mmCIF file of C-alpha atoms in Angstrom:
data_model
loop_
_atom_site.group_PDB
_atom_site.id
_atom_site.type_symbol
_atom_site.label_atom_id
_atom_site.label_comp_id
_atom_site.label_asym_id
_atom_site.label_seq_id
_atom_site.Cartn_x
_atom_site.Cartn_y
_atom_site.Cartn_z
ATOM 1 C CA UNK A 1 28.559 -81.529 -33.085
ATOM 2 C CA UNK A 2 24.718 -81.640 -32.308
ATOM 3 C CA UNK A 3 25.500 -82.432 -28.814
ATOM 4 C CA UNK A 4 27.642 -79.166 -27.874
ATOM 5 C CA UNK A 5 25.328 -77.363 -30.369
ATOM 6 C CA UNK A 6 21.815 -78.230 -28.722
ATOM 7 C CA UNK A 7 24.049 -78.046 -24.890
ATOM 8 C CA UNK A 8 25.094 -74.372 -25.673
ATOM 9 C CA UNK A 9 21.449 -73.957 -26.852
ATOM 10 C CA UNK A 10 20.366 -75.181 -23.499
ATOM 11 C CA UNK A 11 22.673 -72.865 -21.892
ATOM 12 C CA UNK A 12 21.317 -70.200 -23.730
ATOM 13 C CA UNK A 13 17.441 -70.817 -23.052
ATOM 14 C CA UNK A 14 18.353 -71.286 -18.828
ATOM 15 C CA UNK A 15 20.181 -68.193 -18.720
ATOM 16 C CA UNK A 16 17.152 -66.307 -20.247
ATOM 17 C CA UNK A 17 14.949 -67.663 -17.195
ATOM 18 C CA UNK A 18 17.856 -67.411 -14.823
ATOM 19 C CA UNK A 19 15.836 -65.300 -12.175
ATOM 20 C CA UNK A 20 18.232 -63.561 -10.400
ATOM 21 C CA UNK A 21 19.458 -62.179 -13.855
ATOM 22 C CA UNK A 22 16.128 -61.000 -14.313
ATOM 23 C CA UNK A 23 16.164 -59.535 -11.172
ATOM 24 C CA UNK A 24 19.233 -57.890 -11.419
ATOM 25 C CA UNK A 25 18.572 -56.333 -14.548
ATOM 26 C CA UNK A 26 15.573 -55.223 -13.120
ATOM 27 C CA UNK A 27 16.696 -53.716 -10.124
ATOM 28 C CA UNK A 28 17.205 -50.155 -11.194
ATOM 29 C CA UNK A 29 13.659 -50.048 -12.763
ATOM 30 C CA UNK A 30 12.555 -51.433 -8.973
ATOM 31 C CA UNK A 31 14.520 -48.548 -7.516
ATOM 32 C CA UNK A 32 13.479 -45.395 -9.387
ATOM 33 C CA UNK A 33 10.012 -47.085 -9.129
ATOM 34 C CA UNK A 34 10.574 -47.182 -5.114
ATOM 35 C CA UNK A 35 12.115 -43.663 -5.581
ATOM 36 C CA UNK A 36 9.056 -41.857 -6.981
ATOM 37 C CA UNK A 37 6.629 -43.955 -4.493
ATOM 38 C CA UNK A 38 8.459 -42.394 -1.788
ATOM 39 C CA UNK A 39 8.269 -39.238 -3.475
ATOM 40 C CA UNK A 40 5.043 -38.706 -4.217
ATOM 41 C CA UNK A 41 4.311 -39.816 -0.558
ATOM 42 C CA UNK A 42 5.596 -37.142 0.794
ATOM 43 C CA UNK A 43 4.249 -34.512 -1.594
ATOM 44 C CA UNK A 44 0.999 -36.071 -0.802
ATOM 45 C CA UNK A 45 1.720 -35.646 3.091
ATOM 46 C CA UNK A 46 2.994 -32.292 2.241
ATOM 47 C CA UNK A 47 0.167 -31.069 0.212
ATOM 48 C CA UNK A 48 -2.431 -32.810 2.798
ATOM 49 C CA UNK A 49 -0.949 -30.588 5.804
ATOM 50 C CA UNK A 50 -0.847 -27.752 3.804
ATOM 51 C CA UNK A 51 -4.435 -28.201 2.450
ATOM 52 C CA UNK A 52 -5.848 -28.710 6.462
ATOM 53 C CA UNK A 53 -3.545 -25.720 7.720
ATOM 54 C CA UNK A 54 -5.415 -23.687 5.184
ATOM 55 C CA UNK A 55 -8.781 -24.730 5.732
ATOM 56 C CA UNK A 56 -8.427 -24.418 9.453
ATOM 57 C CA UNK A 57 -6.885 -20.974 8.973
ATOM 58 C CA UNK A 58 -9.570 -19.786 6.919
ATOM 59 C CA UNK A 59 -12.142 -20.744 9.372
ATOM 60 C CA UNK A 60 -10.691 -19.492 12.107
ATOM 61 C CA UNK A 61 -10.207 -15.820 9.897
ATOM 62 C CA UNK A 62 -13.778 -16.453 9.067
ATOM 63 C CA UNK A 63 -14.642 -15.833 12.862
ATOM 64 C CA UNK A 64 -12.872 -13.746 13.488
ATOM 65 C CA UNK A 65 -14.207 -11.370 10.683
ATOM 66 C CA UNK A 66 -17.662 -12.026 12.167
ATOM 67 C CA UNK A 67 -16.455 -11.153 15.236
ATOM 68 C CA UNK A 68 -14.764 -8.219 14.198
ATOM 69 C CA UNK A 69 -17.623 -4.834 14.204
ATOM 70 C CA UNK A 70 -15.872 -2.073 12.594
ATOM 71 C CA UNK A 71 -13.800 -2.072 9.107
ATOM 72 C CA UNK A 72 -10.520 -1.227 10.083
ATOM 73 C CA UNK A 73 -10.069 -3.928 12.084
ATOM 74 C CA UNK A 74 -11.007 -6.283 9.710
ATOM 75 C CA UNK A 75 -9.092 -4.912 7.319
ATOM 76 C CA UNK A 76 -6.096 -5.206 9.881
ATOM 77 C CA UNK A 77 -6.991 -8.805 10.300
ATOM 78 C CA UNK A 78 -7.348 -9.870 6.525
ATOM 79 C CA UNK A 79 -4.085 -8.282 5.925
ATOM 80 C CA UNK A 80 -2.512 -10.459 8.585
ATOM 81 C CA UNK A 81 -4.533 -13.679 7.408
ATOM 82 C CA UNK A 82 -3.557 -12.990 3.705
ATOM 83 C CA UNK A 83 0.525 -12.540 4.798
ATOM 84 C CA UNK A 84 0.346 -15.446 7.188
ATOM 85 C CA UNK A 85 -1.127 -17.308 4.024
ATOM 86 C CA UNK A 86 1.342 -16.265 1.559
ATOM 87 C CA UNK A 87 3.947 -17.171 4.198
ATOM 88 C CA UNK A 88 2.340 -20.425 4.287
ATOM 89 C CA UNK A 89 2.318 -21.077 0.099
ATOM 90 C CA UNK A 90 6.095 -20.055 0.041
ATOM 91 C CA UNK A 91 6.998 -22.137 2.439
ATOM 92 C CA UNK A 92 5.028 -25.353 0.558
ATOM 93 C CA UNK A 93 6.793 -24.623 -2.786
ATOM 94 C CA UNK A 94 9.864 -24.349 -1.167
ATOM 95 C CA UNK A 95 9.640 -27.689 1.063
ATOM 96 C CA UNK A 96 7.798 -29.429 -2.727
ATOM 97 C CA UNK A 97 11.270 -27.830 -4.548
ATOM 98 C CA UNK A 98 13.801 -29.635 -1.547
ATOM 99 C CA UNK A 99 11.568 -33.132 -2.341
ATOM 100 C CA UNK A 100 12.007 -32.725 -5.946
ATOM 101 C CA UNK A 101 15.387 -31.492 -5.824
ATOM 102 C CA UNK A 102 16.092 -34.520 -3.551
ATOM 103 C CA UNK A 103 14.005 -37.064 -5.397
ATOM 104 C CA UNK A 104 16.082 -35.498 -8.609
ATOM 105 C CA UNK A 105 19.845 -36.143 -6.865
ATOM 106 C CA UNK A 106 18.948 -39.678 -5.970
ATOM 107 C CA UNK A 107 17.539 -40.435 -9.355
ATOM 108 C CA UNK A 108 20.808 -38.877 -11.127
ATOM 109 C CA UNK A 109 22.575 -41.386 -8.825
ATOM 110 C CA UNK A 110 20.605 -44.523 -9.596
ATOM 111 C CA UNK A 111 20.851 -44.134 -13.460
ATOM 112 C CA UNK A 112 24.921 -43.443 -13.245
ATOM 113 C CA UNK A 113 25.185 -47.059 -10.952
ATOM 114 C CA UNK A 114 22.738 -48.900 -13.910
ATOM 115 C CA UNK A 115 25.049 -47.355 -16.667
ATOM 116 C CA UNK A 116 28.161 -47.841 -14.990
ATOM 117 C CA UNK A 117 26.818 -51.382 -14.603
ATOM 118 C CA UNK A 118 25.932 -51.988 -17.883
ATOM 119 C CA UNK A 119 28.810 -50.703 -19.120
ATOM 120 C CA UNK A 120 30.985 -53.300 -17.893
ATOM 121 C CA UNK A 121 28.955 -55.872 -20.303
ATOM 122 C CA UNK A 122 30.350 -54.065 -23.444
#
């Protein structure tokens, strides 16, 4: 009786430290981990480009203001600057909206495979 007792202990205390358990129990943490790495990647990349498209837009309106000698035509130009700009923020949201929306879908996805999986242990 001690011997099967103390063998299913030792069962018991190798399956804890059974590594590729671990790992597998681990692997949808990994994943959603990966998942948001990637994410915030490319909103990084995104918001980079957007930041330098900006800047170089704004300097490039800022000589042509200078340039520019009577008000009309600079208010012509600002008015084009300030559209091409708000064209420009639109168009960031919506590319930061299709990440997230993305980043959301594959998320949803992961967590149904980890509860499907762990369902079949009940």
């Amino acid at each position: 009786m001690y011997q099967k007792m103390m063998e299913t202990m030792s069962k018991n205390v190798e399956s804890m430290f059974d590594t590729a358990k671990y790992e597998d129990a681990m692997k949808p943490m990994a994943q959603m981990v990966e998942l948001n790495k990637k994410m915030l990647e490319t909103l990084a990349t995104k918001q980079a480009d957007l930041v330098k498209e900006l800047f170089e837009g704004s300097v490039a309106q800022a000589k042509e203001l200078t340039a520019t000698s009577d008000l009309s035509s600079a208010l012509a130009s600002q008015k084009n600057y300030l559209e091409g700009v708000q064209e420009k923020l639109v168009s960031a949201a919506r590319d930061t909206q299709d990440v997230l929306t993305v980043a959301r879908d594959e998320a949803t996805a992961q967590v149904q495979t980890a509860v499907e999986g762990a369902s079949k242990f009940q």
